[in-house]
Coordinates of C-alpha atoms in Angstrom, one line a residue:
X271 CA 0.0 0.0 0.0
X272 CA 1.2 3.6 -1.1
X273 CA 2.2 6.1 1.7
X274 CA 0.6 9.5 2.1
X275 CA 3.4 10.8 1.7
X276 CA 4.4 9.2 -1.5
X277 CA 4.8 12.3 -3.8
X278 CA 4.2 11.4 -7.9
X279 CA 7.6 12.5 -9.7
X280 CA 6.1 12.4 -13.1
X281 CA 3.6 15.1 -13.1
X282 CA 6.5 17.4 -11.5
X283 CA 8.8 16.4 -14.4
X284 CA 6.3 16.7 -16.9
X285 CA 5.5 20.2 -15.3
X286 CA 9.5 21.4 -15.3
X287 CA 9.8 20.1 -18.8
X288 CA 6.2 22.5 -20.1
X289 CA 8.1 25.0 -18.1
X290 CA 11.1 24.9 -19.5
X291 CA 9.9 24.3 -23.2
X292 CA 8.1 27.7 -22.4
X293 CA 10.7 29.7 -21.1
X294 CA 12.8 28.6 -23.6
X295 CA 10.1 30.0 -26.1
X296 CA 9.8 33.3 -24.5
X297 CA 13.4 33.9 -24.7
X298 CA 13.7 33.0 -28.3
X299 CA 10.7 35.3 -29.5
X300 CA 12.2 38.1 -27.1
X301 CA 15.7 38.1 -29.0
X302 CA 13.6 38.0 -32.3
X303 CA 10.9 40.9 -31.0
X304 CA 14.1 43.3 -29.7
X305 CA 15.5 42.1 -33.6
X306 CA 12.4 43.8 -35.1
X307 CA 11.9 46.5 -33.0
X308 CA 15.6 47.6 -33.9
X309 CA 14.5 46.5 -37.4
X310 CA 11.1 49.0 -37.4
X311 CA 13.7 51.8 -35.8
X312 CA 16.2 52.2 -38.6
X313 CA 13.2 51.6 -41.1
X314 CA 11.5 54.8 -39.4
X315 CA 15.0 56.6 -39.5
X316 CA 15.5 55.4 -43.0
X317 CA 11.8 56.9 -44.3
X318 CA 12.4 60.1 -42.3
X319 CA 16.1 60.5 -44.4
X320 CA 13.9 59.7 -47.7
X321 CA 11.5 62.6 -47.2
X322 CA 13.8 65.1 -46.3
X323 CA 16.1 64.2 -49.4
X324 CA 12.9 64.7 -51.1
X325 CA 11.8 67.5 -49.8
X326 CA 15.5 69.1 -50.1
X327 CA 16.2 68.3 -53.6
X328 CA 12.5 69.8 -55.3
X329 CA 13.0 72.6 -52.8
X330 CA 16.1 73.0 -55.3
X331 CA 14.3 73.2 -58.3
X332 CA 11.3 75.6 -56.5
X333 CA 14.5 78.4 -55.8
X334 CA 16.1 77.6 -58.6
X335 CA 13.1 78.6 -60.6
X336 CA 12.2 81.5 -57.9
X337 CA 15.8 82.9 -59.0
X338 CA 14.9 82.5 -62.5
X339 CA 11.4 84.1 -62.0
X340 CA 13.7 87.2 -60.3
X341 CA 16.3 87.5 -63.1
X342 CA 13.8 87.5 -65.6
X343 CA 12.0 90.7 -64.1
X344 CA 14.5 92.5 -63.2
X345 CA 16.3 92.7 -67.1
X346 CA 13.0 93.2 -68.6
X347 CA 11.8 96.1 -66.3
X348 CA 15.2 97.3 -64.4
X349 CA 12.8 97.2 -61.5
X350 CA 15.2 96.3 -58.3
X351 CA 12.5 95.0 -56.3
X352 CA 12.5 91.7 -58.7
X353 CA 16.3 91.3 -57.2
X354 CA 14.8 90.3 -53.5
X355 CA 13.5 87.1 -54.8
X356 CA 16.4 86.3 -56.9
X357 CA 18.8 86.7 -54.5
X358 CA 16.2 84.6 -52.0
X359 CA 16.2 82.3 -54.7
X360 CA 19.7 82.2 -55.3
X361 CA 21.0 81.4 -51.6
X362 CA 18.1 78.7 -50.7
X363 CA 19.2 76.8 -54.1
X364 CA 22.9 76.5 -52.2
X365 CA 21.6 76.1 -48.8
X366 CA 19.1 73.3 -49.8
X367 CA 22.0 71.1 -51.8
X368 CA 23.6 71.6 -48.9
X369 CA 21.2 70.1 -46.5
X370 CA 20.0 67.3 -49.0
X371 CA 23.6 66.1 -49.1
X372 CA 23.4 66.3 -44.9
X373 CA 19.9 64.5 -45.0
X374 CA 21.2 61.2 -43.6
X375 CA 20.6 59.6 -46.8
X376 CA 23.1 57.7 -47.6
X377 CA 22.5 55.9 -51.0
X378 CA 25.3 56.5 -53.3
X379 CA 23.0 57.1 -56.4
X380 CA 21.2 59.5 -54.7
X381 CA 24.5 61.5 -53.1
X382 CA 25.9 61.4 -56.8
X383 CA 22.5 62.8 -58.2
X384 CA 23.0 65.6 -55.5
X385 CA 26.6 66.6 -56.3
X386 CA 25.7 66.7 -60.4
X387 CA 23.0 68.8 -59.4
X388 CA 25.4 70.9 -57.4
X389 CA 27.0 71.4 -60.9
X390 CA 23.8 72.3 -62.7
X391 CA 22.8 74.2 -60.4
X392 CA 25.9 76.3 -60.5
X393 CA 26.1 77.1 -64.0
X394 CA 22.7 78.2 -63.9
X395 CA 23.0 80.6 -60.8
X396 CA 26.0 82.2 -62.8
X397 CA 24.5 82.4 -65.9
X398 CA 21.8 84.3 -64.1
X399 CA 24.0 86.2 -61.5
X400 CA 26.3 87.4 -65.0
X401 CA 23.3 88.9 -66.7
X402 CA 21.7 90.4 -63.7
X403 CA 25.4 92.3 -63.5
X404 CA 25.5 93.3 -67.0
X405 CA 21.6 95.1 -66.6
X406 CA 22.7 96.5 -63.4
X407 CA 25.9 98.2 -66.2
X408 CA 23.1 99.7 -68.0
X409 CA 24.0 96.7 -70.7
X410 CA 20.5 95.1 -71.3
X411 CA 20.6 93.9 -74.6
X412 CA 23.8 91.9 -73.7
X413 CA 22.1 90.3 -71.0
X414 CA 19.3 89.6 -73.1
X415 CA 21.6 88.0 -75.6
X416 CA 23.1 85.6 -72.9
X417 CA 19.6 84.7 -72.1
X418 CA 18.7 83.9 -75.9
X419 CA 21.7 81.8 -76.4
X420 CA 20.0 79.1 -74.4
X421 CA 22.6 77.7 -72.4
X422 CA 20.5 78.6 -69.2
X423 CA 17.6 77.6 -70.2
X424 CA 19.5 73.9 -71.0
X425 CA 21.0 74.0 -67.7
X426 CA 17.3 74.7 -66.5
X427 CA 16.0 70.8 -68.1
X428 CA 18.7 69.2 -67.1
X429 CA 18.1 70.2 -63.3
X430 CA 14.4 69.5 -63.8
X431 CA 14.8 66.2 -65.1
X432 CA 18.0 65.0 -62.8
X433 CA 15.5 66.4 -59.8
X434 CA 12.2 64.6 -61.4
X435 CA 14.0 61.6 -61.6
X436 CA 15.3 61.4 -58.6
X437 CA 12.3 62.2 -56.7
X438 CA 10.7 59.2 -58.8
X439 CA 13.5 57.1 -57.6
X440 CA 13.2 58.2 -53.8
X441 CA 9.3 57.7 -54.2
X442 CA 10.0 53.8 -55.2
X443 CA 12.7 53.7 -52.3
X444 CA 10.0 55.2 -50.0
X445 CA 7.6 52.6 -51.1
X446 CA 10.0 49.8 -50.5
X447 CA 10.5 50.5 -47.0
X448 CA 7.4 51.3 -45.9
X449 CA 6.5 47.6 -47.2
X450 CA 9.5 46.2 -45.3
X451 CA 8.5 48.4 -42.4
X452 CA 4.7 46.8 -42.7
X453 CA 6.4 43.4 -43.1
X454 CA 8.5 44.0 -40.1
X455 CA 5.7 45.2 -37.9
X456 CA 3.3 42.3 -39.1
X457 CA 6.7 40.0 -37.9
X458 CA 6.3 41.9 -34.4
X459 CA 2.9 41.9 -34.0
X460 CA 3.3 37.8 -34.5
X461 CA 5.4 37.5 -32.2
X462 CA 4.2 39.7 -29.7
X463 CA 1.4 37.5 -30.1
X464 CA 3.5 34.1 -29.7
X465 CA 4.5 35.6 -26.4
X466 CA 1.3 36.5 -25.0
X467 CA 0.1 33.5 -26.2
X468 CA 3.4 31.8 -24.0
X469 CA 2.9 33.5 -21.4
X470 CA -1.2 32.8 -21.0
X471 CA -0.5 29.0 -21.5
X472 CA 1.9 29.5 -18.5
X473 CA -0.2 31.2 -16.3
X474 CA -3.0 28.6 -17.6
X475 CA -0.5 26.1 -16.8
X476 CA 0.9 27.4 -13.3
X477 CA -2.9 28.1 -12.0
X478 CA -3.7 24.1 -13.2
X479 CA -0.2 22.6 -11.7
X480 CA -1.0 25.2 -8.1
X481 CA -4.9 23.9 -8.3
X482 CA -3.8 20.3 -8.6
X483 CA -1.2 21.1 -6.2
X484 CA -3.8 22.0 -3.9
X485 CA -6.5 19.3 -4.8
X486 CA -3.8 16.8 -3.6
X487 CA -2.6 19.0 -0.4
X488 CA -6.6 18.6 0.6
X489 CA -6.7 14.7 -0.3
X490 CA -3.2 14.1 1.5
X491 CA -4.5 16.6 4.5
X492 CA -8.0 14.5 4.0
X493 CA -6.4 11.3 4.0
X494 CA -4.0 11.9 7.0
X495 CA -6.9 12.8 8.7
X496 CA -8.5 9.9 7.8
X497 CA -5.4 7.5 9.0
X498 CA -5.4 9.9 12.1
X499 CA -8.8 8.8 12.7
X500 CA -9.8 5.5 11.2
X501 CA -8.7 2.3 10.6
X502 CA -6.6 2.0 7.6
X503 CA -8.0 -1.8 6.4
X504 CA -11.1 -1.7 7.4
X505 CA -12.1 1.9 7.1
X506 CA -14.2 1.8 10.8
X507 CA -13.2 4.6 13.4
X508 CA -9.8 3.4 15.5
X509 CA -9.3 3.4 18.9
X510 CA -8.2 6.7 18.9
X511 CA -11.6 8.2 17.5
X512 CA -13.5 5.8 19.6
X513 CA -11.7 7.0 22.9
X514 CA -13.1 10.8 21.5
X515 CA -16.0 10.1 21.0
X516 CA -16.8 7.6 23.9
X517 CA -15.6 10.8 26.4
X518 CA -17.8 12.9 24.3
X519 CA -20.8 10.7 25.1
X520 CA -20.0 9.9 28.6
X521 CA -20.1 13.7 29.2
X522 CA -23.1 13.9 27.4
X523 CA -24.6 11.4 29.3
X524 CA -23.8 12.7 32.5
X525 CA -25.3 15.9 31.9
X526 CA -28.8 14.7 30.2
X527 CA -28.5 11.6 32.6
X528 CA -29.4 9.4 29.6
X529 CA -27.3 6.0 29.5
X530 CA -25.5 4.4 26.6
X531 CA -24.8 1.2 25.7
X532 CA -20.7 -0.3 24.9
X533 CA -20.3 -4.1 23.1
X534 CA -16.9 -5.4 23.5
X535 CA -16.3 -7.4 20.5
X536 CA -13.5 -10.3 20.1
X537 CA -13.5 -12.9 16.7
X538 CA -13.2 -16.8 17.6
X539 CA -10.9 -18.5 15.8
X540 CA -9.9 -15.5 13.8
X541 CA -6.0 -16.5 14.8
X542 CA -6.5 -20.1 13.0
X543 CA -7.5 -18.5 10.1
X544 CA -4.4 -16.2 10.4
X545 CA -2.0 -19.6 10.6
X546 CA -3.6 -21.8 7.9
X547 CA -3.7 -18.6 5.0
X548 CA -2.0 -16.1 5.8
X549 CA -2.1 -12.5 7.1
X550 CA -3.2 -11.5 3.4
X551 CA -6.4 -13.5 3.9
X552 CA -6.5 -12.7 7.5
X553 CA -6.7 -9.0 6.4
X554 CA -9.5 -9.4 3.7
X555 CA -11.6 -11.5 6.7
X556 CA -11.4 -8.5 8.9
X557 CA -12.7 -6.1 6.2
X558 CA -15.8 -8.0 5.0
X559 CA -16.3 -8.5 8.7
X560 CA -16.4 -4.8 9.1
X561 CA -18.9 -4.7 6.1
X562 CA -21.0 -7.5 7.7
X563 CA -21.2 -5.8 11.1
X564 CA -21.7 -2.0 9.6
X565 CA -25.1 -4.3 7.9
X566 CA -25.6 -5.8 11.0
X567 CA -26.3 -2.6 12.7
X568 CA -29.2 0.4 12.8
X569 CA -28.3 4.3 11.9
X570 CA -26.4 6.1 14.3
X571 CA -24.7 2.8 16.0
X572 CA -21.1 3.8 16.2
X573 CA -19.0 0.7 15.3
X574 CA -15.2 1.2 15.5
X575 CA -12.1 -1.4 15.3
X576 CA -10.0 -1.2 18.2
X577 CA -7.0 -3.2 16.8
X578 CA -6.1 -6.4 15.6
X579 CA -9.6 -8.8 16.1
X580 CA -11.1 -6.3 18.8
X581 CA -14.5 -4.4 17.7
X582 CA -16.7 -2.4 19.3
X583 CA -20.6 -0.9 19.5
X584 CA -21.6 1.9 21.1
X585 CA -25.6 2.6 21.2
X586 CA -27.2 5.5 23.0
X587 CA -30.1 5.4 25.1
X588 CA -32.5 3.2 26.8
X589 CA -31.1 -0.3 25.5
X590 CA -32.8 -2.5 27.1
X591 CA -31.9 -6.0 27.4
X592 CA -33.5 -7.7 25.1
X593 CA -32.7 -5.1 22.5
X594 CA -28.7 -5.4 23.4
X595 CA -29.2 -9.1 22.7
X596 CA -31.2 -9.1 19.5
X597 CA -28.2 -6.5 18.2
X598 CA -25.8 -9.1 19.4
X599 CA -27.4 -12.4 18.1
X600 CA -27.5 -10.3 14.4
X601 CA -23.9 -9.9 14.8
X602 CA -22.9 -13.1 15.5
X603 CA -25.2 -14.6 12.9
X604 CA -23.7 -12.2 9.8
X605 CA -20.3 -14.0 10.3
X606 CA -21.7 -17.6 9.5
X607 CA -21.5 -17.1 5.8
X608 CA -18.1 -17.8 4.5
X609 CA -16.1 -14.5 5.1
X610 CA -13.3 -15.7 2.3
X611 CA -13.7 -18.4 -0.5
X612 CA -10.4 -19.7 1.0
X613 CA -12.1 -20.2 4.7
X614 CA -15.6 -22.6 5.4
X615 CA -19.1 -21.4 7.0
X616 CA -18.8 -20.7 10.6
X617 CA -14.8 -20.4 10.2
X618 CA -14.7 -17.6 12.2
X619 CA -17.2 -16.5 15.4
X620 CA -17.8 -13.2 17.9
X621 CA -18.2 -13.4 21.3
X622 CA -19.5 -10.0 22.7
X623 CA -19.7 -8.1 26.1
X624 CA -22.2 -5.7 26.9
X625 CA -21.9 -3.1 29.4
X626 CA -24.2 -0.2 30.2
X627 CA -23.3 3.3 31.3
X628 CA -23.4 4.7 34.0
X629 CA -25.0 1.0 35.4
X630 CA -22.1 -0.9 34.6
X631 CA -19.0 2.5 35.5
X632 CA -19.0 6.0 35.9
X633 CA -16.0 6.6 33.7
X634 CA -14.7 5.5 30.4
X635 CA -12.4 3.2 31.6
X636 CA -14.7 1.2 34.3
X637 CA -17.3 0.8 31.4
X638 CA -14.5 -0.6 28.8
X639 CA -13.1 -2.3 32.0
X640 CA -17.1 -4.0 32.8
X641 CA -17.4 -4.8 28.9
X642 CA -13.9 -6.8 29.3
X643 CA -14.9 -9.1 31.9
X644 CA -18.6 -9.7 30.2
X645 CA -16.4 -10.4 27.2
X646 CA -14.4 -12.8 29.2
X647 CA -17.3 -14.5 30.4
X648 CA -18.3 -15.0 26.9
X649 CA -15.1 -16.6 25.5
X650 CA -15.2 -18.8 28.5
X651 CA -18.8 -20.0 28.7
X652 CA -18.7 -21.5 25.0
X653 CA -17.8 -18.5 23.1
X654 CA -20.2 -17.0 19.8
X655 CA -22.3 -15.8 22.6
X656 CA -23.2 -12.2 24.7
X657 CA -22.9 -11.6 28.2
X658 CA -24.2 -8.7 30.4
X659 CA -21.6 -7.3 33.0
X660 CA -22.6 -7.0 36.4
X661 CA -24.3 -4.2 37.6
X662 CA -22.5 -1.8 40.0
X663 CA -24.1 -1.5 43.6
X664 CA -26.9 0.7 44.1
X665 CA -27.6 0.7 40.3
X666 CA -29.7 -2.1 40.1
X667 CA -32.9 0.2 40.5
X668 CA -31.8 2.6 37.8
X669 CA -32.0 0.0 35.7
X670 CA -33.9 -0.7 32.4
X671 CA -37.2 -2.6 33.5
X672 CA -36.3 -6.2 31.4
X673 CA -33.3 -6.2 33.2
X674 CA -34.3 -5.5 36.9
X675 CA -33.6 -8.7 38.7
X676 CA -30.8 -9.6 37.2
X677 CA -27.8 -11.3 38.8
X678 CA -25.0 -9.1 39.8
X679 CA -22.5 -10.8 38.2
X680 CA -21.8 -11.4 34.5
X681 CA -24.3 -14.2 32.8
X682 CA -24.2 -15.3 29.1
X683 CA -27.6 -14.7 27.4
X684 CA -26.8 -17.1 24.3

C-alpha cells in the first residue's frame, strides 16, 4: 500500500519540462521581437532621411526657378525690387543642396545625383547672376543676348529632369520601405502575439499545476486525517476516535443523565484462520467483517475497530436488554457465511460483552473495563455468545425494566 506521503515525480517532471519548453520560447521570441523593434527603428529613420532628401532636392528646383522668375523681371523692367527674390532664390538653391547632401541619406546614387545637381545648379545661378550684373551696367541687350543663347535655359531641363528623376527614384525607395517596415511590424505583432500566447499558457498552466497542487494538499490533509482517525484496512473509526468520541458521550450522558450502551467485541478463531492462510487472507476476513457488522447494525450505532480482532458498538439510550441481545445475536449470525472463499461457514465466530453506562461505570475506563470481563465470560462459557456485566451497587434500581432482577454478576444470554 502507497504512503501519504508518496509524492508522484512524473507530473512534476512533466511540469518542469512544459516550463522549460516555455521559457525557452519566450526567450527566443524576445531576441527575435528586440531584432524587429531595432529592425522598425532604422526603417522609421530610413523613411524620415527619404523625405527630407525629397523634400530638399524639389526645394532645389522651387529656388532655382524662384531665382529665375527674379532675373527675368529684373532685365525686362530694371525694377530692383525683382532682385529680392532672386537673391532669395539664389541662396536657398545653395543652402538646400547643402542640406539634402546632410539628409542622412546615404545611398550612393542619390549623393551622386545631388553633387551633379550641385553642378547644374551652379552654371545656372552664374549664368543668371552674369546677366543680372551686365543690366545693373546699364547693358541690357547683352544680357538679353546671354539669355537667348539658351545655355540657361538647357542647364534649367537638365536640373528639372535629374531632380524629377530622382524624386521618382526616392518615391520607389519610400515605397520599399514602408512595405519592409509593414512586413516588419506584421513580424512583431506575430510574435508579440506568440509571447502573449506563451505567457497565457503558462499562467493557464501554473494556476492548473497550483490547483492540482492543492487538490492533492486537501486529499493528502484529507487522507491523513482519515489515518489519524480510522482504521486503515477496514475503514471503521480506531481506537483513537472511539476514545473521543466515547468521552464525548459519557459527558453527554452525565449531563442529560441518559445512558448508553458499549459491546466489547473479540473474533473466535480469527488466529487459525491467520496460521492456515496467511495475514493476506486474515486482512480481507477483517474487512468484509467490518462490512457485515456495519449491515448488521441500525443508523447512528457507532462501530469502530480497536485493533487487531477487537471491535466495538456503542448505542445511545434506553437499550434495554433484550434489545442489546437481538443487536448481538444479528452480529454473531452475519459472520456464519463464509467470510473468504479460502475459509468454510462458521470459520470464524464473535463473542461479545455488553456493558451499560453509568450502570455498569462512571468513567470511560470502568465501562471498557465492565465490557472486558462480560467479554471474558463470553469466550469462557462457549464462546459466539453475549454476556451482560454486572451491575455496580446501588444501580440495580436505575435500571432498564427487562433487566431489573438480574444477577449481579456477568451471565451469558446465548
Amino acid at each position: 500500500m502507497p504512503t501519504p506521503y508518496a509524492v508522484p515525480a512524473l507530473p512534476i517532471r512533466r511540469s518542469a519540462a512544459t516550463l522549460a519548453v516555455a521559457l525557452a520560447i519566450i526567450l527566443a521570441m524576445s531576441i527575435f521581437f528586440v531584432r524587429e523593434v531595432v529592425d522598425l527603428r532604422q526603417a522609421m529613420g530610413a523613411l524620415r532621411q527619404n523625405d527630407a532628401a525629397r523634400i530638399q532636392v524639389r526645394n532645389v528646383l522651387l529656388n532655382l526657378l524662384n531665382a529665375e522668375t527674379g532675373q527675368r523681371g529684373y532685365l525686362l523692367t530694371g525694377d530692383p525690387a525683382y532682385l529680392q527674390p532672386y537673391q532669395l532664390g539664389r541662396d536657398s538653391v545653395r543652402e538646400h543642396l547643402q542640406q539634402a547632401e546632410q539628409s542622412g541619406y546615404q545611398d550612393p546614387q542619390f549623393l551622386a545625383s545631388v553633387r551633379k545637381l550641385a553642378l547644374i545648379s551652379e552654371s545656372k545661378l552664374e549664368e543668371l547672376e552674369r546677366t543680372v550684373q551686365l543690366r545693373k551696367r546699364g547693358d541690357p541687350e547683352a544680357a538679353m543676348n546671354i539669355v537667348r543663347e539658351g545655355f540657361g535655359r538647357q542647364k534649367m531641363l537638365e536640373a528639372r529632369q535629374l531632380i524629377q528623376d530622382e524624386v521618382a527614384r526616392l518615391r520607389v525607395a519610400r515605397d520599399t520601405i514602408i512595405d519592409g517596415f509593414n512586413e516588419r511590424l506584421l513580424r512583431a505583432a506575430a510574435i508579440l502575439v506568440v509571447m502573449l500566447s506563451t505567457v497565457v499558457a503558462m499562467a493557464l498552466h501554473a494556476w492548473r499545476s497550483l490547483s492540482a497542487a492543492a487538490r492533492r494538499n486537501n486529499e493528502l490533509a484529507k487522507r491523513l486525517a482519515m489515518e489519524a482517525s480510522h482504521d486503515v484496512l477496514t475503514g471503521l473509526p480506531n481506537r483513537r476516535f472511539f476514545d473521543r468520541w466515547a468521552r464525548r458521550l459519557v459527558a453527554r450522558s452525565l449531563r442529560s443523565a441518559k445512558p448508553f450502551t458499549l459491546l466489547a467485541i473479540d473474533l473466535d478463531r480469527f488466529k487459525e484462520v491467520n496460521d492456515t492462510y496467511g495475514h493476506g487472507v486474515g486482512d480481507e476476513v477483517l474487512k468484509e467483517v467490518a462490512l457485515r457488522f456495519q449491515g448488521a447494525l441500525r443508523g447512528g450505532e457507532f462501530l469502530a475497530r480497536l485493533g487487531g480482532d477487537e471491535f466495538v458498538v456503542l448505542m445511545e439510550g434506553d437499550i434495554s436488554r433484550n434489545e442489546a441481545t437481538s443487536i448481538g445475536r444479528r452480529l454473531i449470525d452475519s459472520l456464519y457465511p463464509a467470510l473468504h472463499p479460502s475459509t468454510a461457514d462458521n470459520a470464524v465466530g464473535a463473542s461479545i460483552g455488553a456493558a451499560v453506562f453509568p450502570h455498569n461505570g462512571t468513567d470511560l475506563e470502568g465501562l471498557m473495563q465492565a465490557a472486558d470481563d462480560a467479554l471474558y465470560a463470553s469466550k469462557h462459557g462457549g464462546r459466539g455468545m453475549l454476556s451482560f456485566a454486572r451491575v455496580e451497587p446501588g444501580m440495580a434500581a436505575s435500571l432498564p425494566a427487562d433487566t431489573q432482577g438480574a444477577t449481579p454478576t456477568a451471565g451469558a444470554v446465548f
